[in-house]
């Protein structure tokens, strides 16, 4: 029987002592889980180890931890693979509590204080359209397929643990929470579609607080791709409902897009003021004044010249671009391809499903099957 | 080798030292750059959040222009371009019907993208095409005693499967390997794989600058002489905005941040001035001093 070394971060706030590392070895088959190893140690040698678990089948989401610096489910991580991924080839499996949440004891974090409290902010239940039909609702199949990815969430908190926005802004709603929000925003039975979007966009720590770092996509053990759901929320709020948020999210996205339509390459000097409503807008003036030291330094160091910053000398090369922008932006409905639903040609050609074009309006797809994880995968 | 070269927007805007240093370094490595001067911005994830089809079309246009050259592959010098373009390419390559629809939009410009383009960041190209052994053979001034902290940028390390990062291609270790191959000392600090904060600078300025300040502070605590990044957008938040980040954090920072081609250029024997290090907001004094000491020692 192979032997595996585990290194646990131990901490009991009630003991009055600081956190410390404890290493032990366990004899188990390599295909057994990290959770099995910890439970064996707890049962046979040290009953004080704190870890939360329930189903042991990667469905209840209780045993979220960090293994070798990456979030994951302890019950869904094989010992042999975890040992291979040990820090700098050490073969030692390092297990820590999840991040961004306070530790209750050892590997148990306070999900109530962060995760569940934040989930409540997105009203995580259906608000029925009225009148409620006498029999069941009939909803288009493609609409439900569109939200299957967000429904795959098991609330383990792995994405919350690794969220780089939360790390600096504890008020950010959070990735799992916004994925849950999309689950109801995208549900045709819900009566609060636009209101939900408005609240999520207006919240100073809402959809525009996501820093687009992809960490939640890699963290999720269930392929929910929370960041992709956040980008869907932004498209719905900004492009479809033109919700003008107080965070400059929609304005920035428009300023950036129009900048490229005009110039081909980004004219950075325009993006900042345009994101705040234009160079002469009171909102922009304050930000420009705050940025003045940076702008002056950039001029002094010849990073930019006034001519290059203001005249965009490359603009002439891109005269053919604006027609392309017009053509796509004028479509009656935005088109999106969701690979989570359509899959890949080689694995399962979209036309095999035989339900029409692969590219469909606003993310809803008529094709079948959940094949992969991210929006762009 | 000949490559279809996509410099991105920022290297020709607010970080001209990146574009210039890439041009200076390429001939030393035997890389011929065919610049894609008609290609437009990759969208940096922002256009995709506005309209996914628009971002995919813009990048299909860039890929089609690259395929019209006789370059062996397409090369970029920006982590954000790499990530945004890979995301679009994944959709384009995954579905022939979708690709055909995008190509119909490009038909008015007599362009068409054929699936299967290879698009590599300069970092990936150095490791996978040039090779670290071949690179090492060209090193004239090993970065001995220079303590360098890698800062990858989110878009070049996540999501791992989309970027084809696996055991065979551990691309999330390439910057570490490269620093070592050039003779430098790798400084591991908490911010290596974190976000610079740039994407939210107009939406949540405080959180954005806090991110930059935290990573810079961690690198200082780990006693790095400088950071190196393959991403010019990270450079904007870490260098251009560094004085504001320092003010917000209430801490002196002063951490120089080099672009990847600048670090390579130094080791290949170029002077800091030839690599336009005088254009940085935070003067890379530690690097310039190091370079002067090495030059003086070799002259003696």
PDB file of N, CA and C in Angstrom, chain B residues 245-299:
ATOM      1  N   UNK B 245      -0.732  54.188  -6.669  1.00  0.00           N
ATOM      2  CA  UNK B 245      -0.922  52.986  -5.852  1.00  0.00           C
ATOM      3  C   UNK B 245      -0.186  53.142  -4.521  1.00  0.00           C
ATOM      4  N   UNK B 246       1.013  53.715  -4.586  1.00  0.00           N
ATOM      5  CA  UNK B 246       1.809  53.909  -3.368  1.00  0.00           C
ATOM      6  C   UNK B 246       1.098  54.865  -2.414  1.00  0.00           C
ATOM      7  N   UNK B 247       0.521  55.908  -2.994  1.00  0.00           N
ATOM      8  CA  UNK B 247      -0.181  56.897  -2.187  1.00  0.00           C
ATOM      9  C   UNK B 247      -1.369  56.236  -1.478  1.00  0.00           C
ATOM     10  N   UNK B 248      -2.107  55.434  -2.232  1.00  0.00           N
ATOM     11  CA  UNK B 248      -3.280  54.760  -1.669  1.00  0.00           C
ATOM     12  C   UNK B 248      -2.873  53.782  -0.564  1.00  0.00           C
ATOM     13  N   UNK B 249      -1.767  53.072  -0.798  1.00  0.00           N
ATOM     14  CA  UNK B 249      -1.335  52.066   0.176  1.00  0.00           C
ATOM     15  C   UNK B 249      -0.613  52.703   1.354  1.00  0.00           C
ATOM     16  N   UNK B 250      -0.242  53.975   1.206  1.00  0.00           N
ATOM     17  CA  UNK B 250       0.502  54.634   2.279  1.00  0.00           C
ATOM     18  C   UNK B 250       1.856  53.997   2.503  1.00  0.00           C
ATOM     19  N   UNK B 251       2.495  53.616   1.408  1.00  0.00           N
ATOM     20  CA  UNK B 251       3.768  52.898   1.517  1.00  0.00           C
ATOM     21  C   UNK B 251       4.681  53.312   0.372  1.00  0.00           C
ATOM     22  N   UNK B 252       5.948  53.459   0.636  1.00  0.00           N
ATOM     23  CA  UNK B 252       6.905  53.723  -0.456  1.00  0.00           C
ATOM     24  C   UNK B 252       7.063  52.454  -1.267  1.00  0.00           C
ATOM     25  N   UNK B 253       6.951  52.571  -2.563  1.00  0.00           N
ATOM     26  CA  UNK B 253       7.099  51.364  -3.387  1.00  0.00           C
ATOM     27  C   UNK B 253       8.394  51.446  -4.203  1.00  0.00           C
ATOM     28  N   UNK B 254       8.343  52.103  -5.361  1.00  0.00           N
ATOM     29  CA  UNK B 254       9.589  52.245  -6.145  1.00  0.00           C
ATOM     30  C   UNK B 254      10.111  50.934  -6.699  1.00  0.00           C
ATOM     31  N   UNK B 255       9.186  50.058  -7.126  1.00  0.00           N
ATOM     32  CA  UNK B 255       9.610  48.778  -7.704  1.00  0.00           C
ATOM     33  C   UNK B 255       9.640  48.877  -9.235  1.00  0.00           C
ATOM     34  N   UNK B 256      10.822  48.740  -9.845  1.00  0.00           N
ATOM     35  CA  UNK B 256      10.878  48.800 -11.311  1.00  0.00           C
ATOM     36  C   UNK B 256      10.169  47.592 -11.933  1.00  0.00           C
ATOM     37  N   UNK B 257       9.512  47.834 -13.051  1.00  0.00           N
ATOM     38  CA  UNK B 257       8.820  46.749 -13.756  1.00  0.00           C
ATOM     39  C   UNK B 257       9.308  46.730 -15.200  1.00  0.00           C
ATOM     40  N   UNK B 258       9.915  45.627 -15.610  1.00  0.00           N
ATOM     41  CA  UNK B 258      10.437  45.521 -16.979  1.00  0.00           C
ATOM     42  C   UNK B 258       9.452  44.776 -17.867  1.00  0.00           C
ATOM     43  N   UNK B 259       9.467  45.131 -19.146  1.00  0.00           N
ATOM     44  CA  UNK B 259       8.759  44.329 -20.141  1.00  0.00           C
ATOM     45  C   UNK B 259       9.643  43.133 -20.476  1.00  0.00           C
ATOM     46  N   UNK B 260       8.995  42.034 -20.871  1.00  0.00           N
ATOM     47  CA  UNK B 260       9.752  40.819 -21.161  1.00  0.00           C
ATOM     48  C   UNK B 260      10.902  41.034 -22.160  1.00  0.00           C
ATOM     49  N   UNK B 261      10.664  41.698 -23.314  1.00  0.00           N
ATOM     50  CA  UNK B 261      11.785  41.860 -24.263  1.00  0.00           C
ATOM     51  C   UNK B 261      12.924  42.701 -23.679  1.00  0.00           C
ATOM     52  N   UNK B 262      12.612  43.570 -22.719  1.00  0.00           N
ATOM     53  CA  UNK B 262      13.689  44.364 -22.104  1.00  0.00           C
ATOM     54  C   UNK B 262      14.621  43.459 -21.300  1.00  0.00           C
ATOM     55  N   UNK B 263      14.027  42.524 -20.554  1.00  0.00           N
ATOM     56  CA  UNK B 263      14.856  41.622 -19.742  1.00  0.00           C
ATOM     57  C   UNK B 263      15.722  40.751 -20.644  1.00  0.00           C
ATOM     58  N   UNK B 264      15.109  40.237 -21.726  1.00  0.00           N
ATOM     59  CA  UNK B 264      15.858  39.401 -22.670  1.00  0.00           C
ATOM     60  C   UNK B 264      16.963  40.235 -23.316  1.00  0.00           C
ATOM     61  N   UNK B 265      16.614  41.457 -23.712  1.00  0.00           N
ATOM     62  CA  UNK B 265      17.593  42.340 -24.357  1.00  0.00           C
ATOM     63  C   UNK B 265      18.794  42.623 -23.475  1.00  0.00           C
ATOM     64  N   UNK B 266      18.553  42.852 -22.196  1.00  0.00           N
ATOM     65  CA  UNK B 266      19.658  43.087 -21.252  1.00  0.00           C
ATOM     66  C   UNK B 266      20.641  41.930 -21.269  1.00  0.00           C
ATOM     67  N   UNK B 267      20.080  40.712 -21.183  1.00  0.00           N
ATOM     68  CA  UNK B 267      20.941  39.527 -21.135  1.00  0.00           C
ATOM     69  C   UNK B 267      21.655  39.312 -22.465  1.00  0.00           C
ATOM     70  N   UNK B 268      21.044  39.765 -23.555  1.00  0.00           N
ATOM     71  CA  UNK B 268      21.684  39.595 -24.862  1.00  0.00           C
ATOM     72  C   UNK B 268      22.719  40.688 -25.133  1.00  0.00           C
ATOM     73  N   UNK B 269      22.880  41.593 -24.175  1.00  0.00           N
ATOM     74  CA  UNK B 269      23.971  42.564 -24.296  1.00  0.00           C
ATOM     75  C   UNK B 269      23.542  43.973 -24.644  1.00  0.00           C
ATOM     76  N   UNK B 270      22.237  44.243 -24.725  1.00  0.00           N
ATOM     77  CA  UNK B 270      21.801  45.607 -25.046  1.00  0.00           C
ATOM     78  C   UNK B 270      21.869  46.478 -23.791  1.00  0.00           C
ATOM     79  N   UNK B 271      22.025  47.776 -24.022  1.00  0.00           N
ATOM     80  CA  UNK B 271      22.096  48.716 -22.900  1.00  0.00           C
ATOM     81  C   UNK B 271      20.686  49.117 -22.487  1.00  0.00           C
ATOM     82  N   UNK B 272      20.494  49.450 -21.206  1.00  0.00           N
ATOM     83  CA  UNK B 272      19.159  49.891 -20.754  1.00  0.00           C
ATOM     84  C   UNK B 272      18.565  50.992 -21.634  1.00  0.00           C
ATOM     85  N   UNK B 273      19.403  51.887 -22.117  1.00  0.00           N
ATOM     86  CA  UNK B 273      18.900  52.989 -22.942  1.00  0.00           C
ATOM     87  C   UNK B 273      18.393  52.488 -24.296  1.00  0.00           C
ATOM     88  N   UNK B 274      19.116  51.490 -24.851  1.00  0.00           N
ATOM     89  CA  UNK B 274      18.665  50.923 -26.128  1.00  0.00           C
ATOM     90  C   UNK B 274      17.299  50.251 -25.970  1.00  0.00           C
ATOM     91  N   UNK B 275      16.981  49.899 -24.737  1.00  0.00           N
ATOM     92  CA  UNK B 275      15.700  49.238 -24.454  1.00  0.00           C
ATOM     93  C   UNK B 275      14.689  50.230 -23.882  1.00  0.00           C
ATOM     94  N   UNK B 276      14.994  51.521 -24.025  1.00  0.00           N
ATOM     95  CA  UNK B 276      14.097  52.625 -23.635  1.00  0.00           C
ATOM     96  C   UNK B 276      13.650  52.558 -22.183  1.00  0.00           C
ATOM     97  N   UNK B 277      14.536  52.125 -21.312  1.00  0.00           N
ATOM     98  CA  UNK B 277      14.151  52.059 -19.898  1.00  0.00           C
ATOM     99  C   UNK B 277      13.995  53.448 -19.283  1.00  0.00           C
ATOM    100  N   UNK B 278      14.491  54.464 -20.018  1.00  0.00           N
ATOM    101  CA  UNK B 278      14.320  55.831 -19.512  1.00  0.00           C
ATOM    102  C   UNK B 278      12.870  56.292 -19.627  1.00  0.00           C
ATOM    103  N   UNK B 279      12.037  55.527 -20.327  1.00  0.00           N
ATOM    104  CA  UNK B 279      10.637  55.908 -20.471  1.00  0.00           C
ATOM    105  C   UNK B 279       9.768  55.410 -19.311  1.00  0.00           C
ATOM    106  N   UNK B 280      10.327  54.596 -18.444  1.00  0.00           N
ATOM    107  CA  UNK B 280       9.518  54.060 -17.337  1.00  0.00           C
ATOM    108  C   UNK B 280       9.197  55.152 -16.320  1.00  0.00           C
ATOM    109  N   UNK B 281       8.065  55.033 -15.682  1.00  0.00           N
ATOM    110  CA  UNK B 281       7.695  55.989 -14.641  1.00  0.00           C
ATOM    111  C   UNK B 281       8.551  55.738 -13.392  1.00  0.00           C
ATOM    112  N   UNK B 282       8.658  54.466 -12.998  1.00  0.00           N
ATOM    113  CA  UNK B 282       9.567  54.127 -11.897  1.00  0.00           C
ATOM    114  C   UNK B 282      10.912  53.790 -12.525  1.00  0.00           C
ATOM    115  N   UNK B 283      11.878  54.635 -12.296  1.00  0.00           N
ATOM    116  CA  UNK B 283      13.182  54.419 -12.921  1.00  0.00           C
ATOM    117  C   UNK B 283      13.761  53.067 -12.483  1.00  0.00           C
ATOM    118  N   UNK B 284      14.150  52.234 -13.437  1.00  0.00           N
ATOM    119  CA  UNK B 284      14.717  50.935 -13.050  1.00  0.00           C
ATOM    120  C   UNK B 284      16.168  51.070 -12.619  1.00  0.00           C
ATOM    121  N   UNK B 285      16.389  51.874 -11.569  1.00  0.00           N
ATOM    122  CA  UNK B 285      17.762  52.168 -11.131  1.00  0.00           C
ATOM    123  C   UNK B 285      18.530  50.905 -10.784  1.00  0.00           C
ATOM    124  N   UNK B 286      17.837  49.964 -10.098  1.00  0.00           N
ATOM    125  CA  UNK B 286      18.542  48.739  -9.692  1.00  0.00           C
ATOM    126  C   UNK B 286      19.048  47.996 -10.918  1.00  0.00           C
ATOM    127  N   UNK B 287      18.262  48.005 -11.982  1.00  0.00           N
ATOM    128  CA  UNK B 287      18.635  47.280 -13.195  1.00  0.00           C
ATOM    129  C   UNK B 287      19.750  48.041 -13.925  1.00  0.00           C
ATOM    130  N   UNK B 288      19.621  49.361 -13.970  1.00  0.00           N
ATOM    131  CA  UNK B 288      20.646  50.173 -14.645  1.00  0.00           C
ATOM    132  C   UNK B 288      21.975  50.052 -13.896  1.00  0.00           C
ATOM    133  N   UNK B 289      21.907  50.097 -12.558  1.00  0.00           N
ATOM    134  CA  UNK B 289      23.132  49.934 -11.754  1.00  0.00           C
ATOM    135  C   UNK B 289      23.756  48.570 -12.001  1.00  0.00           C
ATOM    136  N   UNK B 290      22.887  47.564 -12.056  1.00  0.00           N
ATOM    137  CA  UNK B 290      23.389  46.208 -12.299  1.00  0.00           C
ATOM    138  C   UNK B 290      24.102  46.153 -13.632  1.00  0.00           C
ATOM    139  N   UNK B 291      23.445  46.733 -14.647  1.00  0.00           N
ATOM    140  CA  UNK B 291      24.001  46.716 -16.000  1.00  0.00           C
ATOM    141  C   UNK B 291      25.342  47.458 -16.044  1.00  0.00           C
ATOM    142  N   UNK B 292      25.396  48.634 -15.392  1.00  0.00           N
ATOM    143  CA  UNK B 292      26.633  49.419 -15.386  1.00  0.00           C
ATOM    144  C   UNK B 292      27.762  48.634 -14.716  1.00  0.00           C
ATOM    145  N   UNK B 293      27.420  47.939 -13.619  1.00  0.00           N
ATOM    146  CA  UNK B 293      28.440  47.164 -12.894  1.00  0.00           C
ATOM    147  C   UNK B 293      28.959  46.024 -13.759  1.00  0.00           C
ATOM    148  N   UNK B 294      28.050  45.376 -14.477  1.00  0.00           N
ATOM    149  CA  UNK B 294      28.462  44.251 -15.323  1.00  0.00           C
ATOM    150  C   UNK B 294      29.351  44.736 -16.464  1.00  0.00           C
ATOM    151  N   UNK B 295      28.953  45.873 -17.068  1.00  0.00           N
ATOM    152  CA  UNK B 295      29.738  46.421 -18.180  1.00  0.00           C
ATOM    153  C   UNK B 295      31.133  46.831 -17.671  1.00  0.00           C
ATOM    154  N   UNK B 296      31.164  47.475 -16.507  1.00  0.00           N
ATOM    155  CA  UNK B 296      32.448  47.909 -15.944  1.00  0.00           C
ATOM    156  C   UNK B 296      33.344  46.707 -15.648  1.00  0.00           C
ATOM    157  N   UNK B 297      32.719  45.656 -15.111  1.00  0.00           N
ATOM    158  CA  UNK B 297      33.505  44.459 -14.762  1.00  0.00           C
ATOM    159  C   UNK B 297      34.073  43.812 -16.012  1.00  0.00           C
ATOM    160  N   UNK B 298      33.265  43.788 -17.092  1.00  0.00           N
ATOM    161  CA  UNK B 298      33.755  43.115 -18.297  1.00  0.00           C
ATOM    162  C   UNK B 298      34.837  43.964 -18.994  1.00  0.00           C
ATOM    163  N   UNK B 299      34.770  45.300 -18.786  1.00  0.00           N
ATOM    164  CA  UNK B 299      35.784  46.164 -19.396  1.00  0.00           C
ATOM    165  C   UNK B 299      37.104  46.068 -18.645  1.00  0.00           C
TER     166      UNK B 299
END
